[in-house]
mmCIF file of C-alpha atoms and ligand atoms in Angstrom:
data_model
loop_
_atom_site.group_PDB
_atom_site.id
_atom_site.type_symbol
_atom_site.label_atom_id
_atom_site.label_comp_id
_atom_site.label_asym_id
_atom_site.label_seq_id
_atom_site.Cartn_x
_atom_site.Cartn_y
_atom_site.Cartn_z
ATOM 1 C CA MET A 21 -44.141 -24.292 13.622
ATOM 2 C CA LYS A 22 -41.502 -23.742 16.243
ATOM 3 C CA THR A 23 -39.940 -27.162 15.627
ATOM 4 C CA ILE A 24 -39.653 -26.599 11.885
ATOM 5 C CA TYR A 25 -37.994 -23.268 12.483
ATOM 6 C CA LEU A 26 -35.548 -24.855 14.925
ATOM 7 C CA ILE A 27 -34.598 -27.638 12.512
ATOM 8 C CA PHE A 28 -34.090 -25.193 9.708
ATOM 9 C CA PHE A 29 -31.939 -23.057 11.971
ATOM 10 C CA LEU A 30 -29.783 -26.040 12.973
ATOM 11 C CA LEU A 31 -29.306 -27.127 9.362
ATOM 12 C CA SER A 32 -28.268 -23.710 8.249
ATOM 13 C CA THR A 33 -25.705 -23.270 11.050
ATOM 14 C CA LEU A 34 -24.288 -26.717 10.305
ATOM 15 C CA GLY A 35 -24.022 -25.756 6.670
ATOM 16 C CA VAL A 36 -22.144 -22.553 7.479
ATOM 17 C CA HIS A 37 -19.875 -24.426 9.866
ATOM 18 C CA ALA A 38 -18.991 -27.098 7.290
ATOM 19 C CA TYR A 39 -18.214 -24.436 4.697
ATOM 20 C CA ALA A 40 -16.022 -22.498 7.131
ATOM 21 C CA GLN A 41 -13.975 -25.632 7.755
ATOM 22 C CA GLN A 42 -13.512 -26.363 4.061
ATOM 23 C CA LYS A 43 -12.406 -22.967 2.894
ATOM 24 C CA PRO A 44 -8.743 -22.300 3.729
ATOM 25 C CA TYR A 45 -8.277 -19.219 5.882
ATOM 26 C CA MET A 46 -5.685 -16.877 7.383
ATOM 27 C CA ASP A 47 -6.982 -14.785 10.267
ATOM 28 C CA TYR A 48 -4.729 -11.945 11.394
ATOM 29 C CA VAL A 49 -5.228 -10.338 14.795
ATOM 30 C CA LEU A 50 -3.225 -7.120 15.149
ATOM 31 C CA SER A 51 -2.239 -5.062 18.165
ATOM 32 C CA TRP A 52 -0.468 -1.735 18.576
ATOM 33 C CA ASN A 53 -0.562 0.590 21.565
ATOM 34 C CA GLY A 54 -0.143 3.818 19.590
ATOM 35 C CA ASP A 55 3.051 4.669 21.405
ATOM 36 C CA ASN A 56 5.824 2.221 20.596
ATOM 37 C CA SER A 57 7.223 0.844 17.340
ATOM 38 C CA THR A 58 5.961 -2.716 17.577
ATOM 39 C CA LEU A 59 3.031 -4.280 15.794
ATOM 40 C CA LYS A 60 2.014 -7.573 17.384
ATOM 41 C CA VAL A 61 0.655 -10.115 14.911
ATOM 42 C CA GLU A 62 -1.187 -13.319 15.667
ATOM 43 C CA LEU A 63 -2.054 -15.466 12.655
ATOM 44 C CA THR A 64 -4.436 -18.406 12.911
ATOM 45 C CA TYR A 65 -4.606 -20.425 9.724
ATOM 46 C CA SER A 66 -5.757 -23.654 8.150
ATOM 47 C CA ALA A 67 -2.931 -25.873 6.967
ATOM 48 C CA SER A 68 -3.284 -27.157 3.428
ATOM 49 C CA GLN A 69 -0.421 -29.637 3.933
ATOM 50 C CA LYS A 70 -0.493 -32.133 6.772
ATOM 51 C CA ASP A 71 3.162 -32.084 7.782
ATOM 52 C CA SER A 72 4.240 -28.499 7.480
ATOM 53 C CA THR A 73 3.360 -25.047 6.182
ATOM 54 C CA VAL A 74 5.883 -22.799 4.481
ATOM 55 C CA PHE A 75 5.477 -19.019 4.627
ATOM 56 C CA VAL A 76 7.663 -16.313 3.135
ATOM 57 C CA PHE A 77 8.091 -12.857 4.616
ATOM 58 C CA GLY A 78 9.116 -9.689 2.807
ATOM 59 C CA ASP A 79 9.734 -8.813 -0.815
ATOM 60 C CA PRO A 80 13.135 -7.289 -1.623
ATOM 61 C CA SER A 81 11.876 -6.302 -5.079
ATOM 62 C CA PHE A 82 9.337 -4.015 -3.396
ATOM 63 C CA GLY A 83 11.334 -0.804 -3.177
ATOM 64 C CA GLY A 84 14.721 -2.538 -3.119
ATOM 65 C CA GLN A 85 14.608 -3.195 0.643
ATOM 66 C CA ASN A 86 16.995 -6.138 0.718
ATOM 67 C CA ASP A 87 17.065 -6.447 4.508
ATOM 68 C CA ILE A 88 13.279 -6.390 4.963
ATOM 69 C CA PHE A 89 13.425 -9.740 6.775
ATOM 70 C CA ASN A 90 15.019 -7.900 9.719
ATOM 71 C CA VAL A 91 11.726 -6.219 10.599
ATOM 72 C CA ILE A 92 10.048 -9.504 11.562
ATOM 73 C CA LYS A 93 10.986 -10.500 15.121
ATOM 74 C CA ASN A 94 10.267 -13.070 17.767
ATOM 75 C CA ILE A 95 8.527 -15.616 15.509
ATOM 76 C CA ARG A 96 6.953 -18.340 17.630
ATOM 77 C CA VAL A 97 4.445 -21.197 17.573
ATOM 78 C CA THR A 98 2.872 -23.378 20.263
ATOM 79 C CA GLN A 99 3.979 -26.964 20.965
ATOM 80 C CA PRO A 100 3.849 -29.509 19.463
ATOM 81 C CA GLU A 101 4.435 -27.267 16.448
ATOM 82 C CA VAL A 102 8.016 -26.270 15.702
ATOM 83 C CA VAL A 103 9.184 -23.321 13.605
ATOM 84 C CA LYS A 104 12.302 -23.262 11.415
ATOM 85 C CA ILE A 105 13.533 -19.996 9.943
ATOM 86 C CA ASP A 106 15.734 -19.601 6.888
ATOM 87 C CA HIS A 107 17.027 -16.040 6.781
ATOM 88 C CA ALA A 108 18.542 -16.363 3.323
ATOM 89 C CA THR A 109 15.307 -17.385 1.614
ATOM 90 C CA ARG A 110 13.055 -15.528 4.153
ATOM 91 C CA GLN A 111 11.169 -18.795 4.585
ATOM 92 C CA ILE A 112 9.359 -19.629 7.797
ATOM 93 C CA THR A 113 8.472 -23.324 8.020
ATOM 94 C CA VAL A 114 6.070 -24.576 10.649
ATOM 95 C CA HIS A 115 6.193 -28.335 11.305
ATOM 96 C CA HIS A 116 2.780 -29.290 12.631
ATOM 97 C CA ASN A 117 3.671 -32.536 14.464
ATOM 98 C CA GLY A 118 0.034 -33.583 14.606
ATOM 99 C CA ALA A 119 -1.343 -30.266 15.904
ATOM 100 C CA LYS A 120 -4.950 -29.585 14.862
ATOM 101 C CA LYS A 121 -4.905 -25.830 15.378
ATOM 102 C CA HIS A 122 -2.291 -23.651 13.774
ATOM 103 C CA GLN A 123 -1.159 -20.304 15.036
ATOM 104 C CA ILE A 124 1.997 -18.292 14.488
ATOM 105 C CA ARG A 125 2.862 -15.142 16.411
ATOM 106 C CA TYR A 126 5.460 -12.499 15.647
ATOM 107 C CA GLU A 127 6.259 -8.835 15.919
ATOM 108 C CA ILE A 128 6.917 -6.236 13.252
ATOM 109 C CA ASP A 129 9.543 -3.701 14.164
ATOM 110 C CA GLY A 130 8.631 -0.385 12.560
ATOM 111 C CA SER A 131 11.205 1.703 14.416
ATOM 112 C CA PHE A 132 13.571 4.224 12.905
ATOM 113 C CA ASN A 133 17.265 4.452 13.311
ATOM 114 C CA LYS A 134 17.577 8.057 14.478
ATOM 115 C CA ASN A 135 21.281 7.989 13.558
ATOM 116 C CA GLN A 136 20.372 7.095 9.989
ATOM 117 C CA PRO A 137 17.769 9.650 9.021
ATOM 118 C CA THR A 138 15.619 9.145 5.950
ATOM 119 C CA VAL A 139 17.358 10.711 2.949
ATOM 120 C CA ILE A 140 15.043 9.473 0.211
ATOM 121 C CA SER A 141 11.283 9.029 0.590
ATOM 122 C CA GLN A 142 11.555 5.414 -0.652
ATOM 123 C CA THR A 143 13.011 4.351 2.679
ATOM 124 C CA GLU A 144 9.827 5.119 4.589
ATOM 125 C CA LEU A 145 7.582 4.172 1.681
ATOM 126 C CA PHE A 146 8.846 0.619 1.540
ATOM 127 C CA ARG A 147 9.315 -0.048 5.259
ATOM 128 C CA PRO A 148 6.701 -0.338 7.977
ATOM 129 C CA VAL A 149 6.424 2.999 9.786
ATOM 130 C CA ILE A 150 5.304 2.522 13.379
ATOM 131 C CA THR A 151 6.059 5.454 15.604
ATOM 132 C CA LYS A 152 4.420 7.412 18.397
ATOM 133 C CA GLY A 153 1.004 8.463 17.071
ATOM 134 C CA LEU A 154 1.382 7.079 13.526
ATOM 135 C CA LEU A 155 1.317 3.737 11.766
ATOM 136 C CA THR A 156 1.513 3.234 7.994
ATOM 137 C CA LEU A 157 1.729 -0.298 6.660
ATOM 138 C CA VAL A 158 1.492 -2.100 3.370
ATOM 139 C CA ASN A 159 0.386 -5.684 3.919
ATOM 140 C CA LYS A 160 3.644 -6.937 2.372
ATOM 141 C CA GLN A 161 5.319 -5.416 5.414
ATOM 142 C CA PHE A 162 3.499 -7.486 8.010
ATOM 143 C CA THR A 163 1.651 -10.422 6.435
ATOM 144 C CA LEU A 164 3.062 -13.779 5.382
ATOM 145 C CA GLU A 165 3.083 -15.037 1.842
ATOM 146 C CA ILE A 166 1.895 -18.576 1.247
ATOM 147 C CA THR A 167 3.701 -20.971 -1.070
ATOM 148 C CA ASP A 168 0.721 -22.937 -2.369
ATOM 149 C CA GLU A 169 -2.271 -22.175 -4.574
ATOM 150 C CA SER A 170 -4.928 -22.474 -1.849
ATOM 151 C CA ASN A 171 -6.150 -18.827 -2.130
ATOM 152 C CA PRO A 172 -7.391 -18.667 1.486
ATOM 153 C CA LEU A 173 -9.882 -16.162 2.814
ATOM 154 C CA VAL A 174 -7.743 -13.581 4.627
ATOM 155 C CA SER A 175 -9.111 -11.515 7.495
ATOM 156 C CA PHE A 176 -7.732 -8.678 9.611
ATOM 157 C CA ILE A 177 -8.977 -7.414 12.934
ATOM 158 C CA TRP A 178 -7.415 -5.126 15.527
ATOM 159 C CA ARG A 179 -7.493 -6.472 19.065
ATOM 160 C CA ASP A 180 -5.653 -3.622 20.744
ATOM 161 C CA HIS A 181 -5.431 -0.211 19.221
ATOM 162 C CA PRO A 182 -5.328 3.299 20.650
ATOM 163 C CA GLU A 183 -8.729 4.865 21.140
ATOM 164 C CA ASN A 184 -9.666 7.955 19.146
ATOM 165 C CA PHE A 185 -7.011 7.391 16.479
ATOM 166 C CA ASN A 186 -8.216 7.763 12.918
ATOM 167 C CA TYR A 187 -7.998 4.624 10.837
ATOM 168 C CA PHE A 188 -7.967 3.840 7.143
ATOM 169 C CA ASN A 189 -7.771 0.526 5.317
ATOM 170 C CA SER A 190 -7.781 0.022 1.563
ATOM 171 C CA ILE A 191 -9.732 -3.266 1.591
ATOM 172 C CA VAL A 192 -13.091 -1.775 2.612
ATOM 173 C CA PRO A 193 -12.311 1.940 3.078
ATOM 174 C CA SER A 194 -15.827 2.786 4.250
ATOM 175 C CA GLN A 195 -15.089 0.639 7.310
ATOM 176 C CA ARG A 196 -13.670 3.079 9.831
ATOM 177 C CA ASP A 197 -13.672 1.008 13.010
ATOM 178 C CA PRO A 198 -10.543 -1.169 13.481
ATOM 179 C CA LEU A 199 -12.597 -3.562 15.627
ATOM 180 C CA GLU A 200 -14.644 -4.567 12.585
ATOM 181 C CA LYS A 201 -13.276 -7.549 10.738
ATOM 182 C CA LEU A 202 -11.986 -7.106 7.181
ATOM 183 C CA SER A 203 -12.057 -10.055 4.807
ATOM 184 C CA ALA A 204 -10.760 -10.599 1.299
ATOM 185 C CA ASP A 205 -9.466 -13.402 -0.869
ATOM 186 C CA TYR A 206 -5.719 -13.956 -0.653
ATOM 187 C CA ASN A 207 -5.340 -13.281 -4.386
ATOM 188 C CA GLN A 208 -6.979 -9.893 -3.889
ATOM 189 C CA VAL A 209 -4.950 -9.026 -0.796
ATOM 190 C CA SER A 210 -1.689 -10.024 -2.468
ATOM 191 C CA GLU A 211 -2.227 -7.134 -4.882
ATOM 192 C CA MET A 212 -1.442 -5.004 -1.804
ATOM 193 C CA VAL A 213 -3.493 -3.229 0.787
ATOM 194 C CA TYR A 214 -2.643 -0.216 2.907
ATOM 195 C CA PHE A 215 -3.329 0.503 6.554
ATOM 196 C CA VAL A 216 -3.024 3.888 8.243
ATOM 197 C CA MET A 217 -3.725 4.712 11.882
ATOM 198 C CA GLY A 218 -2.866 7.778 13.900
ATOM 199 C CA ASP A 219 -3.899 10.704 16.027
ATOM 200 C CA ASN A 220 -2.371 13.021 13.425
ATOM 201 C CA ILE A 221 -4.322 11.392 10.576
ATOM 202 C CA ASP A 222 -7.324 12.861 8.790
ATOM 203 C CA VAL A 223 -9.569 10.823 6.484
ATOM 204 C CA ARG A 224 -12.063 12.580 4.203
ATOM 205 C CA GLU A 225 -14.481 11.105 1.721
ATOM 206 C CA TYR A 226 -15.404 12.647 -1.636
ATOM 207 C CA ASN A 227 -17.904 11.662 -4.277
ATOM 208 C CA VAL A 228 -16.219 11.869 -7.702
ATOM 209 C CA MET A 229 -18.729 11.105 -10.446
ATOM 210 C CA GLY A 230 -20.455 8.593 -8.210
ATOM 211 C CA ILE A 231 -17.224 6.910 -7.084
ATOM 212 C CA PRO A 232 -16.185 7.137 -3.422
ATOM 213 C CA TYR A 233 -12.757 8.780 -3.199
ATOM 214 C CA TYR A 234 -10.767 8.935 0.046
ATOM 215 C CA SER A 235 -8.216 11.534 1.030
ATOM 216 C CA VAL A 236 -5.953 10.247 3.805
ATOM 217 C CA THR A 237 -3.319 12.648 5.148
ATOM 218 C CA THR A 238 -1.283 13.666 8.146
ATOM 219 C CA LYS A 239 -3.006 16.685 9.702
ATOM 220 C CA GLU A 240 0.081 18.644 10.690
ATOM 221 C CA ASP A 241 3.768 18.449 9.898
ATOM 222 C CA ARG A 242 6.862 20.534 10.393
ATOM 223 C CA TYR A 243 6.609 22.020 6.885
ATOM 224 C CA GLY A 244 3.333 23.764 7.658
ATOM 225 C CA ASN A 245 1.403 21.659 5.166
ATOM 226 C CA ASP A 246 -2.369 21.654 5.051
ATOM 227 C CA LEU A 247 -2.492 18.464 3.013
ATOM 228 C CA GLN A 248 -6.272 18.112 2.943
ATOM 229 C CA GLY A 249 -6.445 21.651 1.571
ATOM 230 C CA SER A 250 -3.682 20.978 -0.987
ATOM 231 C CA LEU A 251 -5.356 17.812 -2.203
ATOM 232 C CA SER A 252 -8.929 19.061 -2.444
ATOM 233 C CA PRO A 253 -8.436 20.486 -6.010
ATOM 234 C CA PHE A 254 -7.523 16.968 -7.108
ATOM 235 C CA PHE A 255 -10.799 15.565 -5.847
ATOM 236 C CA GLU A 256 -12.811 18.535 -7.064
ATOM 237 C CA SER A 257 -11.177 19.036 -10.505
ATOM 238 C CA TYR A 258 -8.361 16.703 -11.506
ATOM 239 C CA PHE A 259 -10.025 13.348 -10.882
ATOM 240 C CA PRO A 260 -13.294 14.359 -12.598
ATOM 241 C CA SER A 261 -11.178 15.683 -15.504
ATOM 242 C CA ILE A 262 -9.233 12.453 -15.976
ATOM 243 C CA HIS A 263 -12.353 10.326 -15.591
ATOM 244 C CA ARG A 264 -13.921 12.386 -18.374
ATOM 245 C CA PHE A 265 -10.733 12.113 -20.458
ATOM 246 C CA TRP A 266 -10.982 8.317 -20.418
ATOM 247 C CA ASN A 267 -14.778 8.253 -20.256
ATOM 248 C CA ASP A 268 -14.390 5.699 -17.484
ATOM 249 C CA THR A 269 -16.073 5.481 -14.103
ATOM 250 C CA ASP A 270 -15.645 1.742 -13.623
ATOM 251 C CA PHE A 271 -14.145 1.845 -10.108
ATOM 252 C CA PRO A 272 -15.253 0.501 -6.734
ATOM 253 C CA PHE A 273 -13.363 3.354 -4.961
ATOM 254 C CA TYR A 274 -10.058 5.213 -5.057
ATOM 255 C CA PHE A 275 -7.813 6.551 -2.306
ATOM 256 C CA LEU A 276 -4.958 8.991 -2.065
ATOM 257 C CA ALA A 277 -2.838 8.646 1.073
ATOM 258 C CA VAL A 278 -0.266 11.394 1.612
ATOM 259 C CA SER A 279 1.671 11.520 4.857
ATOM 260 C CA ALA A 280 4.748 13.349 6.096
ATOM 261 C CA LEU A 281 8.073 11.543 6.414
ATOM 262 C CA GLN A 282 8.846 10.859 10.055
ATOM 263 C CA ASN A 283 12.606 10.375 10.232
ATOM 264 C CA ASN A 284 14.117 12.943 7.893
ATOM 265 C CA GLN A 285 16.224 15.890 8.944
ATOM 266 C CA LYS A 286 16.406 17.607 5.573
ATOM 267 C CA GLU A 287 13.670 18.587 3.190
ATOM 268 C CA ILE A 288 12.822 15.721 0.838
ATOM 269 C CA GLY A 289 10.472 15.835 -2.135
ATOM 270 C CA ALA A 290 7.594 13.437 -2.551
ATOM 271 C CA GLY A 291 7.822 9.802 -3.550
ATOM 272 C CA GLY A 292 5.104 7.228 -3.861
ATOM 273 C CA PHE A 293 3.731 4.070 -5.353
ATOM 274 C CA GLY A 294 0.425 3.020 -6.803
ATOM 275 C CA ILE A 295 -1.461 0.096 -5.342
ATOM 276 C CA ARG A 296 -4.831 -1.457 -6.045
ATOM 277 C CA ASN A 297 -7.382 1.402 -6.197
ATOM 278 C CA GLY A 298 -5.040 3.903 -4.677
ATOM 279 C CA PHE A 299 -1.819 5.803 -4.418
ATOM 280 C CA VAL A 300 0.475 6.139 -1.418
ATOM 281 C CA MET A 301 2.776 9.147 -1.111
ATOM 282 C CA LYS A 302 5.248 10.337 1.510
ATOM 283 C CA LEU A 303 6.810 13.732 1.550
ATOM 284 C CA GLY A 304 9.253 15.730 3.613
ATOM 285 C CA ARG A 305 8.697 19.294 2.504
ATOM 286 C CA ALA A 306 5.964 21.713 1.515
ATOM 287 C CA PHE A 307 3.411 20.291 -0.926
ATOM 288 C CA ASP A 308 4.192 22.448 -3.947
ATOM 289 C CA THR A 309 4.331 22.441 -7.768
ATOM 290 C CA TRP A 310 6.446 19.277 -8.007
ATOM 291 C CA GLU A 311 4.275 17.416 -5.493
ATOM 292 C CA LYS A 312 1.168 18.372 -7.480
ATOM 293 C CA TYR A 313 2.819 16.879 -10.536
ATOM 294 C CA VAL A 314 3.788 13.667 -8.710
ATOM 295 C CA THR A 315 0.234 13.274 -7.385
ATOM 296 C CA ALA A 316 -1.265 13.826 -10.821
ATOM 297 C CA HIS A 317 1.248 11.597 -12.632
ATOM 298 C CA GLU A 318 1.009 8.677 -10.240
ATOM 299 C CA THR A 319 -2.770 8.678 -9.955
ATOM 300 C CA ALA A 320 -2.991 8.858 -13.769
ATOM 301 C CA HIS A 321 -1.177 5.482 -13.843
ATOM 302 C CA THR A 322 -4.512 4.015 -12.777
ATOM 303 C CA TRP A 323 -5.195 4.018 -16.506
ATOM 304 C CA VAL A 324 -1.889 3.928 -18.405
ATOM 305 C CA GLY A 325 0.137 1.338 -16.541
ATOM 306 C CA LEU A 326 -2.668 -0.521 -14.792
ATOM 307 C CA LYS A 327 -5.842 -0.599 -16.867
ATOM 308 C CA MET A 328 -3.800 -0.229 -20.035
ATOM 309 C CA MET A 329 -0.413 -1.834 -20.443
ATOM 310 C CA LEU A 330 1.761 -2.592 -23.433
ATOM 311 C CA GLY A 331 3.610 -5.869 -22.937
ATOM 312 C CA LYS A 332 3.470 -8.107 -19.885
ATOM 313 C CA ALA A 333 4.754 -5.802 -17.134
ATOM 314 C CA SER A 334 4.562 -2.091 -16.448
ATOM 315 C CA PHE A 335 8.319 -1.789 -17.148
ATOM 316 C CA ASP A 336 7.770 -2.906 -20.740
ATOM 317 C CA HIS A 337 7.461 -0.183 -23.372
ATOM 318 C CA GLN A 338 8.209 2.811 -21.166
ATOM 319 C CA TRP A 339 7.491 5.227 -24.031
ATOM 320 C CA PHE A 340 3.856 4.287 -23.535
ATOM 321 C CA GLY A 341 3.790 3.497 -19.806
ATOM 322 C CA GLU A 342 5.558 6.703 -18.765
ATOM 323 C CA GLY A 343 5.465 8.844 -21.882
ATOM 324 C CA PHE A 344 1.810 8.597 -22.675
ATOM 325 C CA ASN A 345 0.893 8.624 -19.004
ATOM 326 C CA ASP A 346 2.731 11.901 -18.623
ATOM 327 C CA TYR A 347 0.802 13.308 -21.559
ATOM 328 C CA THR A 348 -2.509 12.509 -19.813
ATOM 329 C CA THR A 349 -1.103 13.950 -16.577
ATOM 330 C CA LEU A 350 -0.193 17.298 -18.080
ATOM 331 C CA ILE A 351 -3.329 17.650 -20.162
ATOM 332 C CA ASN A 352 -5.512 17.045 -17.133
ATOM 333 C CA LEU A 353 -3.436 19.215 -14.785
ATOM 334 C CA ALA A 354 -4.007 22.017 -17.279
ATOM 335 C CA ASN A 355 -7.685 21.136 -17.845
ATOM 336 C CA SER A 356 -8.363 21.205 -14.128
ATOM 337 C CA LYS A 357 -6.419 24.480 -13.755
ATOM 338 C CA ILE A 358 -4.098 23.024 -11.110
ATOM 339 C CA TYR A 359 -1.270 23.936 -13.515
ATOM 340 C CA GLY A 360 -1.377 27.313 -15.207
ATOM 341 C CA GLN A 361 0.444 28.080 -18.478
ATOM 342 C CA GLU A 362 3.698 28.958 -16.740
ATOM 343 C CA GLN A 363 3.838 25.753 -14.715
ATOM 344 C CA PHE A 364 2.855 23.729 -17.792
ATOM 345 C CA LEU A 365 5.702 25.150 -19.871
ATOM 346 C CA HIS A 366 8.211 24.941 -17.018
ATOM 347 C CA TYR A 367 7.469 21.247 -16.616
ATOM 348 C CA LEU A 368 7.820 20.603 -20.333
ATOM 349 C CA ASN A 369 10.971 22.635 -20.954
ATOM 350 C CA GLU A 370 12.949 22.754 -17.710
ATOM 351 C CA ASP A 371 11.872 19.614 -15.868
ATOM 352 C CA THR A 372 11.612 17.263 -18.844
ATOM 353 C CA LEU A 373 13.212 18.173 -22.173
ATOM 354 C CA LYS A 374 16.250 20.002 -20.774
ATOM 355 C CA LYS A 375 17.004 17.221 -18.266
ATOM 356 C CA HIS A 376 16.726 14.584 -20.949
ATOM 357 C CA TYR A 377 18.961 16.566 -23.303
ATOM 358 C CA GLU A 378 21.627 16.925 -20.616
ATOM 359 C CA SER A 379 21.347 13.363 -19.238
ATOM 360 C CA GLU A 380 24.487 11.238 -19.461
ATOM 361 C CA VAL A 381 22.403 8.081 -19.983
ATOM 362 C CA LYS A 382 20.008 9.462 -22.590
ATOM 363 C CA GLY A 383 21.175 6.812 -25.081
ATOM 364 C CA ALA A 384 20.855 3.891 -22.633
ATOM 365 C CA HIS A 385 18.793 0.902 -23.722
ATOM 366 C CA ASN A 386 15.384 0.472 -22.084
ATOM 367 C CA ASP A 387 16.437 -2.880 -20.540
ATOM 368 C CA SER A 388 19.118 -1.220 -18.449
ATOM 369 C CA ILE A 389 16.584 1.114 -16.828
ATOM 370 C CA ALA A 390 14.717 -1.607 -14.905
ATOM 371 C CA ALA A 391 17.941 -3.430 -13.967
ATOM 372 C CA ASN A 392 19.544 -0.341 -12.449
ATOM 373 C CA TYR A 393 16.455 1.526 -11.333
ATOM 374 C CA TRP A 394 17.061 1.541 -7.581
ATOM 375 C CA THR A 395 20.826 2.061 -7.712
ATOM 376 C CA ASP A 396 21.275 4.638 -10.460
ATOM 377 C CA VAL A 397 19.625 8.008 -9.976
ATOM 378 C CA ALA A 398 20.270 9.043 -13.593
ATOM 379 C CA ARG A 399 18.392 5.993 -14.864
ATOM 380 C CA ARG A 400 15.564 6.427 -12.384
ATOM 381 C CA LYS A 401 15.007 9.916 -13.703
ATOM 382 C CA GLN A 402 15.367 8.868 -17.314
HETATM 383 ZN ZN1 ZN B 4 5.217 6.988 -13.877
#
């Protein structure tokens, strides 16, 4: 009996081993000491091409950060491998030179330039933020893009991290220990994931119609915000209301991550972006009427803009993507009593119709909106 068991055991481990070798992989090991602005990254990967592997870092179309390649530093490999870096194309080519194991190491600089304070929330939204006591990262800001179709299994694990910091990841949000390994297919990860870690971070879980919802916020900021308190009506009323509106509960989970800007000197209103199963917001002032609207509008895009889209991209047919989304936003803000009659009418008349009426680009063609979005404030607000 013992022998049979042993043979079976050997066969099954061999089977697992053979599979692990076949499936392409990218294993990220991350380190941060909680104090400085550097994330250390060690990537072990399988090479799908014998001679060399080409990676790309950064995405200038993500928030218009054209110099994003500057945040990756000290890229190195072990001999006999050799690394070549092309700053213009952001390509990192590793020549393997017969090496069997492949590892690339680099650092992500998430520091701020104190002399250039944040003046719009986009700056901190679309850059890695790594500062004393707080780290917020979208995977595009620290992982490498591959240039083939191999769809490797991607994993993340923290080797060094400060003890007693709260941690959130949007791959498996129920996993709260950074020492536990996270795994997902490359194609899934490339739709963006979010990492938050900090001693000033609070993570709460809600059950919204059977769906786990996560509220991830900074605990304290200089504007006196109680963000968990400000967001709780969304979890208790708004999200149930919009789920009922669409009669849709087909979600694995949803998260809302709202954190204070770290490098601003003036008060700055909220900005954010939606990612897979979640919404990320940064703000530099009190969470008030406008911030409630932004939260409601952006999370409503889960349906109009993501689950429902006219055309091939979310910039197509803005009358539907933004117009109809805003309709669902306002209806559900009112339904959930987060907006009263006065706020409802103020948004409609003062914030929307009057601004449109007075806009100098109100006659501009839709195509010019996407092309000039990041450079022209009038178009962005159109
Ligand atoms: Zn929108």
